[in-house]
XYZ file of C-alpha atoms in Angstrom:
717
model
C -51.578 -14.225 62.090
C -51.558 -11.345 59.590
C -49.488 -8.357 60.592
C -51.257 -4.983 60.019
C -49.450 -3.218 57.220
C -51.827 -0.669 55.750
C -55.273 0.003 57.225
C -57.802 1.993 55.310
C -61.542 2.404 55.589
C -63.054 3.167 52.238
C -66.204 4.024 54.127
C -65.529 7.042 56.288
C -65.157 6.883 59.981
C -64.058 9.784 62.154
C -60.320 10.223 62.429
C -57.921 13.128 63.176
C -57.119 13.922 59.522
C -60.600 14.340 58.010
C -61.774 17.774 56.870
C -64.964 19.316 58.243
C -67.031 21.219 55.640
C -69.198 24.305 56.035
C -72.952 23.664 55.717
C -75.299 25.738 53.557
C -79.039 25.412 54.243
C -81.531 25.554 51.388
C -81.397 24.889 47.644
C -81.045 28.526 46.456
C -77.872 29.860 44.844
C -76.410 33.077 46.288
C -73.699 35.640 45.628
C -71.817 38.071 47.863
C -69.016 40.571 47.348
C -66.015 41.787 49.242
C -66.140 45.123 51.060
C -66.866 48.152 48.847
C -68.302 46.180 45.889
C -71.942 45.564 45.035
C -73.118 42.484 43.162
C -76.302 40.808 41.986
C -76.966 37.205 40.843
C -79.337 36.827 37.899
C -82.236 34.469 38.416
C -81.830 31.128 36.655
C -79.000 29.914 34.434
C -77.880 31.656 31.241
C -76.561 30.365 27.926
C -72.848 29.524 27.903
C -71.742 31.669 24.938
C -68.321 33.274 25.529
C -68.233 35.019 22.148
C -65.169 36.591 20.554
C -62.665 38.860 22.278
C -63.425 42.567 21.629
C -61.282 45.645 22.182
C -61.750 47.550 25.427
C -63.398 51.028 25.242
C -61.396 52.102 28.295
C -60.700 50.723 31.755
C -62.855 47.624 32.281
C -63.437 45.092 35.057
C -62.149 41.568 34.308
C -61.610 38.303 36.271
C -58.002 37.897 37.366
C -57.957 34.680 39.468
C -60.249 31.745 40.390
C -60.486 29.854 43.686
C -62.724 27.002 44.813
C -63.876 25.693 48.182
C -65.916 22.611 49.086
C -69.095 23.068 51.130
C -72.195 21.021 51.913
C -75.655 22.031 50.687
C -78.098 20.433 53.112
C -81.808 19.897 52.684
C -81.999 18.138 56.062
C -79.508 17.340 58.793
C -78.550 13.999 57.207
C -79.425 14.794 53.581
C -76.605 16.879 52.067
C -74.814 17.136 48.730
C -71.245 18.135 47.950
C -71.115 21.667 46.521
C -68.331 23.780 44.948
C -68.050 27.422 46.061
C -66.315 29.668 43.492
C -64.416 32.861 44.374
C -63.626 35.241 41.468
C -60.949 37.889 42.089
C -61.463 41.006 39.931
C -59.070 43.658 38.625
C -59.171 46.770 36.455
C -57.869 46.214 32.936
C -56.497 49.294 31.121
C -57.158 50.161 27.493
C -54.391 48.775 25.290
C -52.970 50.434 22.166
C -50.640 49.023 19.536
C -47.130 50.496 19.978
C -46.604 53.361 17.562
C -50.273 53.544 16.626
C -51.141 57.056 15.433
C -54.296 58.807 16.553
C -56.430 59.732 13.570
C -58.102 62.862 14.844
C -55.497 64.659 16.915
C -57.127 68.056 16.384
C -60.566 66.789 17.281
C -59.197 65.159 20.447
C -58.193 68.550 21.769
C -61.739 69.760 21.455
C -63.473 66.775 23.091
C -63.867 66.383 26.816
C -61.703 63.590 28.233
C -63.637 60.912 30.121
C -62.596 60.871 33.767
C -60.388 57.876 34.647
C -61.829 57.491 38.129
C -65.440 56.705 37.104
C -67.193 53.688 38.613
C -67.054 50.410 36.664
C -69.697 47.745 36.075
C -69.238 44.248 34.616
C -71.258 41.119 33.884
C -69.188 38.121 35.017
C -70.134 34.642 33.747
C -69.251 31.454 35.647
C -69.392 28.269 33.552
C -69.378 24.903 35.377
C -69.047 21.378 33.923
C -69.059 18.092 35.846
C -70.420 15.205 33.812
C -73.362 15.020 33.269
C -74.055 18.542 34.666
C -73.315 21.808 32.801
C -74.384 25.239 34.139
C -73.702 28.943 33.519
C -74.629 31.765 35.924
C -74.353 35.560 35.491
C -73.120 37.958 38.209
C -73.430 41.745 37.908
C -70.638 43.519 39.787
C -70.178 47.267 40.330
C -67.005 48.924 41.631
C -67.135 52.485 43.003
C -64.861 55.111 41.525
C -62.747 55.277 44.663
C -61.534 51.684 44.116
C -60.771 52.027 40.409
C -57.000 51.831 39.995
C -55.828 50.562 36.571
C -53.955 47.245 36.845
C -54.888 46.781 40.504
C -57.148 44.224 42.190
C -60.446 45.682 43.415
C -61.876 42.737 45.380
C -63.747 39.493 44.814
C -67.202 38.024 44.342
C -68.272 34.684 45.873
C -70.839 32.324 44.326
C -72.612 29.610 46.355
C -72.606 27.055 44.794
C -72.392 24.346 42.076
C -73.494 20.883 43.193
C -71.274 17.968 42.075
C -70.884 14.240 42.675
C -68.256 12.782 44.983
C -65.038 11.931 43.148
C -66.071 13.871 40.014
C -63.761 15.985 37.878
C -65.080 19.573 37.578
C -64.098 22.327 35.148
C -64.842 26.003 35.756
C -64.487 28.959 33.368
C -64.932 32.697 34.048
C -65.238 35.569 31.573
C -67.143 38.809 31.065
C -69.867 39.782 28.639
C -68.608 41.192 26.346
C -65.306 39.304 26.603
C -62.149 41.433 26.761
C -59.571 38.683 27.372
C -59.084 34.929 27.305
C -61.354 33.210 29.806
C -59.921 31.911 33.077
C -60.252 28.148 33.610
C -59.750 25.739 36.501
C -59.927 21.919 36.689
C -60.341 20.095 40.010
C -60.683 16.466 41.054
C -63.207 16.327 43.886
C -62.529 13.952 46.778
C -64.698 10.960 47.538
C -65.955 9.771 50.929
C -62.377 9.428 52.216
C -60.826 12.428 53.936
C -64.090 14.398 54.344
C -66.267 14.477 57.432
C -69.388 13.658 55.438
C -70.304 10.062 56.230
C -73.177 11.104 58.503
C -74.363 13.788 56.069
C -74.186 12.235 52.573
C -76.344 9.158 52.272
C -74.386 7.658 49.357
C -71.397 7.237 51.704
C -73.326 5.112 54.191
C -73.195 1.852 52.222
C -69.487 1.725 51.368
C -67.667 -1.436 52.550
C -64.724 -1.353 54.932
C -61.409 -2.534 53.520
C -58.444 -3.784 55.551
C -55.190 -4.325 53.625
C -52.613 -6.439 55.491
C -49.572 -8.556 54.680
C -48.698 -12.108 55.785
C -45.289 -13.237 54.513
C -45.341 -13.093 50.733
C -49.124 -12.621 50.542
C -51.246 -9.475 50.742
C -54.813 -9.830 52.055
C -57.714 -7.577 51.118
C -60.261 -8.111 53.906
C -63.724 -6.640 53.228
C -65.792 -6.359 56.413
C -69.453 -5.920 55.433
C -72.805 -7.327 56.382
C -73.828 -10.760 55.116
C -76.416 -9.339 52.702
C -74.464 -6.433 51.208
C -73.698 -6.617 47.471
C -70.736 -4.645 46.168
C -68.189 -4.540 43.366
C -64.409 -4.827 43.705
C -62.040 -3.731 40.934
C -58.247 -4.006 40.821
C -56.782 -1.815 38.088
C -53.555 -0.201 36.918
C -53.795 3.569 37.155
C -52.186 4.979 34.020
C -50.721 8.494 33.881
C -51.065 8.409 30.098
C -54.490 7.152 29.061
C -57.422 5.639 30.959
C -57.031 3.136 33.823
C -56.395 -0.441 32.708
C -58.629 -3.013 34.482
C -56.813 -6.054 35.857
C -59.410 -7.956 37.891
C -63.081 -7.326 38.659
C -65.703 -9.236 40.573
C -69.109 -8.618 42.151
C -69.169 -9.916 45.728
C -71.642 -10.483 48.549
C -70.876 -10.436 52.261
C -67.468 -10.522 53.998
C -64.587 -11.557 51.721
C -60.819 -12.018 51.855
C -58.902 -11.618 48.574
C -55.280 -12.832 48.558
C -52.623 -11.343 46.283
C -49.073 -12.624 45.873
C -46.372 -10.035 46.481
C -45.189 -10.549 42.885
C -48.511 -9.075 41.677
C -47.865 -5.735 43.371
C -46.859 -2.743 41.248
C -46.872 0.937 42.292
C -49.913 1.836 40.155
C -52.087 -1.069 41.363
C -55.241 0.511 42.785
C -58.364 -0.826 44.483
C -61.864 0.458 43.785
C -64.980 -0.576 45.709
C -68.631 0.460 45.438
C -72.080 -0.792 46.498
C -74.138 -2.403 43.717
C -76.845 0.261 43.754
C -77.825 2.783 41.035
C -75.607 5.885 40.907
C -73.463 4.597 43.767
C -70.223 6.296 44.798
C -67.007 4.557 43.733
C -64.036 5.009 46.028
C -60.469 4.249 44.970
C -57.163 3.863 46.796
C -53.645 3.126 45.522
C -51.813 1.719 48.594
C -48.652 0.374 46.907
C -47.138 3.608 45.520
C -44.228 3.583 47.975
C -43.852 -0.199 48.422
C -40.261 -1.251 47.515
C -41.482 -4.707 46.432
C -43.925 -3.107 44.006
C -41.160 -1.035 42.413
C -38.933 -4.122 42.047
C -41.799 -6.046 40.428
C -42.419 -3.203 37.986
C -38.893 -3.463 36.593
C -39.122 -7.261 36.592
C -42.131 -7.263 34.241
C -40.965 -4.335 32.093
C -39.933 -5.378 28.574
C -38.266 -3.640 25.638
C -39.745 -4.408 22.206
C -38.530 -3.615 18.699
C -41.566 -2.507 16.653
C -39.738 -1.807 13.384
C -36.087 -1.365 12.364
C -36.161 2.204 13.742
C -38.852 2.220 16.457
C -39.054 0.605 19.909
C -41.319 0.587 22.947
C -41.016 -0.043 26.693
C -43.943 -2.195 27.862
C -44.848 -1.836 31.553
C -48.105 -1.727 33.541
C -47.150 1.571 35.258
C -45.543 4.814 34.205
C -41.794 5.081 34.763
C -39.558 8.089 35.218
C -36.515 6.775 33.393
C -34.029 7.567 30.648
C -32.951 5.437 27.691
C -29.722 5.467 25.712
C -28.191 3.353 22.957
C -25.047 1.387 23.780
C -22.572 -0.856 21.944
C -22.157 -4.462 23.164
C -19.058 -6.425 22.137
C -19.123 -10.240 21.807
C -16.646 -10.639 24.665
C -19.366 -10.121 27.290
C -18.005 -6.873 28.739
C -20.162 -3.897 29.769
C -22.308 -2.256 27.105
C -20.733 1.119 26.322
C -23.252 4.032 26.118
C -23.082 6.104 22.953
C -23.380 9.435 24.828
C -22.103 11.595 23.291
C -22.797 11.853 20.429
C -26.301 10.367 20.805
C -28.386 12.056 23.549
C -30.335 10.407 26.354
C -34.101 10.229 25.915
C -36.863 10.356 28.521
C -38.945 7.180 28.392
C -42.730 7.111 28.144
C -44.000 3.567 28.687
C -46.289 1.861 26.167
C -45.446 4.503 23.568
C -43.395 4.083 20.409
C -39.980 5.801 20.365
C -37.835 6.331 17.285
C -34.132 5.578 17.049
C -31.998 8.326 15.474
C -30.360 5.661 13.305
C -29.822 4.971 9.633
C -29.299 1.221 10.050
C -29.729 -1.404 12.765
C -26.946 -3.644 14.065
C -27.000 -6.698 16.382
C -24.405 -5.064 18.683
C -26.638 -2.028 19.329
C -28.569 -2.330 22.595
C -30.914 -0.137 24.628
C -30.190 0.723 28.254
C -32.964 2.048 30.508
C -31.842 3.648 33.766
C -33.318 5.647 36.652
C -31.210 8.031 38.713
C -28.157 6.793 36.736
C -28.783 3.217 37.917
C -29.137 0.640 35.146
C -32.479 -1.164 35.329
C -32.981 -2.800 31.934
C -30.833 -3.641 28.916
C -31.727 -5.516 25.755
C -30.173 -5.922 22.295
C -33.339 -5.489 20.270
C -31.866 -6.365 16.863
C -30.499 -9.751 17.954
C -33.634 -11.626 16.817
C -33.728 -10.162 13.308
C -30.010 -9.646 12.584
C -28.486 -12.612 14.406
C -25.899 -12.867 17.220
C -23.313 -10.253 18.128
C -20.665 -9.524 15.490
C -16.949 -8.909 15.904
C -17.215 -5.418 14.372
C -15.304 -2.296 15.386
C -17.393 0.839 16.026
C -15.775 4.006 14.684
C -16.925 7.351 16.116
C -16.518 10.366 13.826
C -16.763 13.512 16.025
C -17.287 16.907 14.399
C -16.163 19.929 16.364
C -16.402 23.692 15.773
C -14.923 25.201 12.617
C -15.263 21.869 10.797
C -12.700 20.117 13.030
C -13.076 16.329 12.877
C -11.588 13.472 14.867
C -11.934 9.696 14.467
C -11.693 7.109 17.230
C -12.526 3.423 17.724
C -14.745 2.395 20.642
C -13.027 -0.212 22.850
C -13.630 -1.421 26.443
C -10.823 0.881 27.616
C -12.365 3.935 25.904
C -12.381 5.546 22.472
C -8.924 5.041 20.892
C -7.901 7.840 18.444
C -7.020 6.668 14.936
C -4.239 6.472 13.952
C -2.549 5.824 17.301
C 0.569 4.124 18.691
C -1.031 2.659 21.796
C -1.038 -1.116 22.169
C -4.708 -1.880 21.593
C -6.508 -3.933 18.990
C -7.983 -0.888 17.256
C -4.626 0.890 17.148
C -2.981 -2.214 15.627
C -5.462 -2.191 12.717
C -5.853 1.611 12.684
C -4.619 2.256 9.144
C -6.638 -0.642 7.701
C -9.785 0.600 9.455
C -9.308 4.109 8.054
C -8.857 2.654 4.561
C -12.021 0.568 4.947
C -13.947 3.673 6.035
C -12.713 5.672 3.055
C -13.438 2.767 0.683
C -17.060 2.428 1.827
C -16.593 -1.007 3.407
C -18.037 0.128 6.776
C -21.749 0.350 7.564
C -22.933 3.843 8.573
C -25.283 3.528 11.571
C -25.906 7.197 12.346
C -25.166 10.620 10.904
C -25.882 13.894 12.698
C -24.609 17.405 13.324
C -22.228 16.199 16.044
C -20.709 13.312 14.090
C -21.334 9.836 12.709
C -21.091 6.172 13.730
C -19.627 3.412 11.532
C -19.447 -0.371 12.062
C -16.400 -1.915 10.379
C -16.071 -5.744 10.063
C -12.953 -7.288 11.602
C -13.348 -10.858 10.296
C -10.924 -10.509 7.395
C -8.108 -9.256 9.644
C -8.561 -12.186 11.993
C -8.475 -14.566 9.018
C -5.268 -13.048 7.693
C -3.576 -13.346 11.077
C -4.406 -17.028 11.336
C -3.730 -17.921 7.694
C -0.098 -18.853 8.307
C -1.009 -20.782 11.439
C -3.575 -22.835 9.512
C -1.091 -23.481 6.715
C 1.440 -24.785 9.234
C -1.206 -26.997 10.805
C -2.166 -28.444 7.427
C 1.447 -29.245 6.604
C 1.912 -30.909 9.996
C -1.282 -32.907 9.510
C -0.172 -34.069 6.074
C 3.176 -35.172 7.445
C 1.499 -37.028 10.275
C -0.833 -38.857 7.878
C 2.121 -39.945 5.751
C 3.913 -41.211 8.847
C 0.853 -43.176 9.941
C 0.392 -44.676 6.496
C 3.911 -46.033 6.696
C 2.962 -47.826 9.928
C -0.602 -48.686 8.965
C -0.675 -52.111 10.536
C 0.406 -50.841 13.954
C -2.082 -48.038 14.243
C -4.966 -49.592 12.315
C -6.802 -50.511 15.492
C -6.302 -47.029 16.975
C -7.590 -45.387 13.788
C -10.736 -47.504 13.919
C -11.447 -46.422 17.505
C -10.692 -42.790 16.668
C -13.055 -42.905 13.678
C -15.888 -44.237 15.825
C -15.275 -41.550 18.427
C -15.345 -38.783 15.793
C -18.623 -40.109 14.352
C -20.232 -40.176 17.767
C -19.000 -36.653 18.461
C -20.486 -35.346 15.203
C -23.812 -36.961 16.018
C -23.807 -35.423 19.501
C -22.968 -31.971 18.213
C -25.967 -32.085 15.910
C -28.472 -32.941 18.684
C -31.324 -30.511 19.389
C -31.654 -28.916 22.845
C -34.616 -26.820 24.065
C -33.843 -24.567 27.069
C -36.707 -23.654 29.429
C -36.280 -21.158 32.251
C -38.184 -18.640 34.370
C -37.364 -14.985 33.614
C -36.670 -13.995 37.249
C -34.749 -10.833 36.301
C -32.546 -9.320 33.598
C -29.356 -10.768 35.097
C -30.694 -14.329 35.017
C -31.872 -13.884 31.411
C -28.368 -12.719 30.481
C -26.941 -15.829 32.208
C -29.272 -18.113 30.236
C -28.280 -16.327 27.026
C -24.587 -16.947 27.792
C -25.264 -20.682 28.331
C -27.274 -20.936 25.102
C -24.545 -19.167 23.100
C -21.843 -21.410 24.590
C -23.792 -24.591 23.751
C -24.361 -23.291 20.209
C -20.581 -23.047 19.782
C -20.504 -26.850 20.272
C -22.842 -27.142 17.245
C -25.792 -28.153 19.403
C -29.013 -26.919 17.800
C -30.195 -24.772 20.708
C -33.714 -23.326 20.933
C -34.487 -20.684 23.593
C -37.190 -18.010 23.804
C -34.535 -15.252 24.053
C -33.735 -15.847 20.370
C -37.355 -16.206 19.252
C -39.138 -13.210 20.785
C -40.831 -12.302 17.504
C -42.264 -15.832 16.994
C -43.158 -15.951 20.702
C -45.155 -12.717 20.460
C -46.912 -13.862 17.283
C -47.794 -17.426 18.402
C -48.087 -17.004 22.179
C -45.900 -18.787 24.799
C -47.987 -21.988 24.966
C -48.188 -22.570 21.190
C -44.502 -21.735 20.736
C -43.417 -24.199 23.442
C -45.641 -27.011 22.109
C -44.136 -26.629 18.623
C -40.536 -26.523 19.908
C -41.027 -29.455 22.301
C -42.646 -31.636 19.634
C -39.859 -30.925 17.130
C -37.079 -31.470 19.702
C -38.409 -34.825 20.942
C -39.229 -36.082 17.433
C -35.614 -35.452 16.407
C -34.295 -37.315 19.460
C -33.269 -34.106 21.223
C -33.410 -33.146 24.890
C -35.427 -30.569 26.893
C -33.287 -28.742 29.499
C -35.097 -27.338 32.569
C -33.046 -24.515 34.097
C -34.196 -24.139 37.700
C -34.100 -20.797 39.533
C -35.958 -19.523 42.614
C -38.764 -18.254 40.374
C -38.954 -21.536 38.433
C -39.074 -23.612 41.627
C -41.842 -21.385 43.001
C -43.893 -21.811 39.808
C -43.421 -25.609 39.889
C -44.464 -25.837 43.530
C -47.506 -23.760 42.790
C -48.553 -26.132 39.987
C -47.852 -29.215 42.093
C -50.162 -27.904 44.828
C -52.951 -27.639 42.248
C -53.743 -23.945 42.685
C -52.565 -20.444 41.967
C -52.571 -17.173 43.852
C -54.873 -14.300 43.073
C -55.113 -13.422 39.393
C -51.908 -12.174 37.893
C -50.335 -11.510 34.578
C -47.255 -13.414 33.326
C -44.822 -11.631 31.096
C -45.547 -11.626 27.363
C -42.611 -14.040 26.694
C -42.874 -16.320 29.798
C -42.581 -19.685 28.006
C -41.679 -21.474 31.261
C -45.014 -20.699 32.939
C -46.835 -21.767 29.762
C -44.805 -24.983 29.459
C -45.656 -26.410 32.879
C -49.056 -27.637 31.654
C -47.389 -30.290 29.457
C -43.982 -30.704 31.164
C -45.473 -31.914 34.453
C -47.530 -34.745 32.815
C -44.336 -36.078 31.187
C -42.764 -36.400 34.640
C -45.829 -37.689 36.488
C -46.446 -40.384 33.799
C -42.816 -41.512 33.590
C -42.063 -40.234 30.067
C -39.359 -37.760 31.134
C -36.233 -40.000 31.519
C -34.111 -39.858 28.382
C -35.888 -36.739 27.078
C -35.357 -34.235 29.910
C -32.338 -32.939 31.827
C -32.414 -30.525 34.795
C -29.834 -27.920 35.780
C -29.312 -24.975 38.134
C -26.480 -22.504 38.635
C -23.899 -22.540 41.416
C -24.524 -19.930 44.160
C -27.999 -19.125 42.760
C -29.919 -22.278 43.771
C -29.134 -25.414 45.766
C -29.843 -28.783 44.160
C -31.967 -29.755 47.157
C -34.403 -26.934 46.297
C -35.457 -28.720 43.084
C -38.845 -30.474 43.662
C -38.603 -34.263 44.043
C -40.780 -34.919 40.980
C -38.073 -33.514 38.689
C -35.294 -35.614 40.189
C -36.432 -38.621 38.148
C -34.072 -37.204 35.505
C -30.439 -36.113 36.002
C -30.138 -32.646 37.615
C -26.763 -30.868 37.534
C -25.285 -27.744 39.159
C -23.433 -25.507 36.687
C -20.611 -24.921 36.078
C -19.298 -27.319 38.757
C -20.925 -30.370 37.050
C -20.515 -29.230 33.437
C -18.705 -32.405 32.360
C -21.597 -34.666 33.417
C -24.118 -32.134 32.056
C -22.557 -32.178 28.564
C -22.421 -35.987 28.666
C -26.149 -36.093 29.457
C -26.883 -33.742 26.532
C -25.149 -36.157 24.136
C -27.170 -39.112 25.352
C -26.121 -42.609 24.294
C -23.480 -41.388 21.803
C -21.034 -39.972 24.367
C -17.746 -38.562 23.032
C -14.234 -39.270 24.225
C -13.670 -37.989 27.809
C -10.857 -35.728 26.626
C -13.119 -34.026 24.095
C -15.841 -33.574 26.718
C -13.318 -32.027 29.106
C -12.349 -29.420 26.500
C -15.984 -28.562 25.857
C -16.644 -28.213 29.575
C -13.768 -25.749 30.002
C -14.990 -23.725 27.028
C -18.564 -23.477 28.368
C -17.332 -22.685 31.895
C -15.250 -19.752 30.656
C -18.293 -18.365 28.805
C -20.591 -18.769 31.838
C -18.391 -17.325 34.567
C -18.640 -13.556 33.696
C -22.428 -13.729 33.382
C -22.721 -15.759 36.604
C -20.558 -13.242 38.509
C -22.611 -10.340 37.122
C -25.862 -12.026 38.144
C -24.452 -12.763 41.617
C -23.388 -9.128 42.127
C -26.698 -7.653 40.874
C -28.791 -9.807 43.227
C -26.611 -9.224 46.275
C -25.135 -11.646 48.779
C -27.990 -11.708 51.393
C -30.598 -12.572 48.811
C -28.396 -15.243 47.239
C -27.642 -16.809 50.580
C -31.347 -17.275 51.113
C -31.658 -18.728 47.595
C -28.931 -21.320 48.387
C -30.934 -22.736 51.291
C -33.095 -25.776 50.468
C -36.622 -24.639 49.611
C -35.619 -20.967 49.318
C -37.446 -18.873 46.749
C -40.343 -21.279 46.519
C -42.750 -19.376 48.701
C -43.262 -22.558 50.807
C -41.597 -23.830 53.899
């Protein structure tokens, strides 16, 4: 039975928090003043023509502050309209002279009588009101007696009743005098709708609104609309954008009682619900009930994506606005933490769905973007990896410029920024002099140049090659000697050489096999784990295809078209499709196997796994999968028993504990020597372990323990 979670009536009922409004009887406008002032409201509206600002002839009366109040204008007891009362606070404005301005007729001034400063003042105050599609201007004449005239002081207020407006409308109010002596005052207000006001019995347009009950049942959220059988109404789910207009997500016209079910993964903080009766000029009432829901905030970061628009611009795509900061960082190939480049590069506040520019001269595959909130890392992506290839073994040099033209140079390493030259025992210090020479010779790539310093990327490949040159030479000499020794005993080892030759040929064939990795992008940590597996398999010369390395083609073609092309090419070349199961992947498979989906949702722009299920499942159900598909999951993240039975018609392995069998299955019929496979398995395991530990720590032990139980993460018991 659903557990009440959030109860809201979009049609008003009486409750302790509603606001009772004052009632005005009759359709006539009226004006009144505070004590001591006299005022008069002109009949009818006037033209809204502020005119230009003119100089003051002396002390004048001007508006100083605007206030509004909601009232009801009633024609009958149950026939009222919402009305905006405006209060204008007035003050005396003194004559203003330019400093140092000389009076032209000083002698004549002595002869003229000086106007008394305590004379009464009179002003014509204009109130301009706009609330689409209504626009009005009214004129108030106000007179202040001499006793209240004190330059620079408030003299009282005038109240206007009132401007009629629609429920939920945005109103704008201006106030100025004729003639105008200063910039007009302005005020913008968003009027409430039928919620929160004690108006249901007074405003007829509020009578027909449906009742909405929002409740949760496990992983599902139910929108229960309790209306009469004959009532017709519209229901809209939309993302309320801080920047720009609301973005519709789902809309439907309904009749009678309804229950709409949403999956908890569809919730985001800006998801709002709007409901209205299908009648002309009906009132639309909106509510955003998920602003404080922790699940909604987690989902928002799960669907957020960083995109590289051009070599120097990027964008954070997300359905809702985020209060976050972004910074560039440097990622080394070893898989350690990405080191923020602050200083010298500053942090930048992020505006979602808006292009941001990098303060860079050149891009580099090791440069990544980190997005964090309250100093907690939420998202990281190396945006140049698709266009510039995998991470490079380059050393980043930081040139810091201090006051009085003082400069210092250091090399960024996992332990910190090592000054160059230096005697410490680090890699950068060992090659310090060579790196400085490369920088002076122009062999390093300048990534950024600013007032605080510069960044340079210096290649390290040649130093690694020099270090290993003697080792390779020794190996070649040893190999040549061994070949000569074997030639002398050719008859004895001829059989062994034949077997070794066959094994090498089979190994070369296996290393050239194509492998397509499919996974569900549960979170950033799991994507990083998949990337580590793909990189490790590529080191074995497997031709690996994964959507992480093809984001540009995926965005251009769409997930479904991209997967079809990759699958066709992989199977035609005798390759293998690898299904990497995670809690999110198992849930998606179960959902497809049950033949239905939850309420409408939006998959991520690069979710190739969700798009691939439409043609992967037929291969399994029709018996075409064996020999072409292999399944796998990761230790501590998912139990093998959680994989649906349909997919167990092909081998399914747990990594890295079953890496040896997994690599043998990838090779297919041409399996290599067990010793060679064992070496490959150790190499892949070492590459996977840091990413697996990082993913395990980011998810947390309680959540992982639930994911290890059979059936966990699937949304089904």
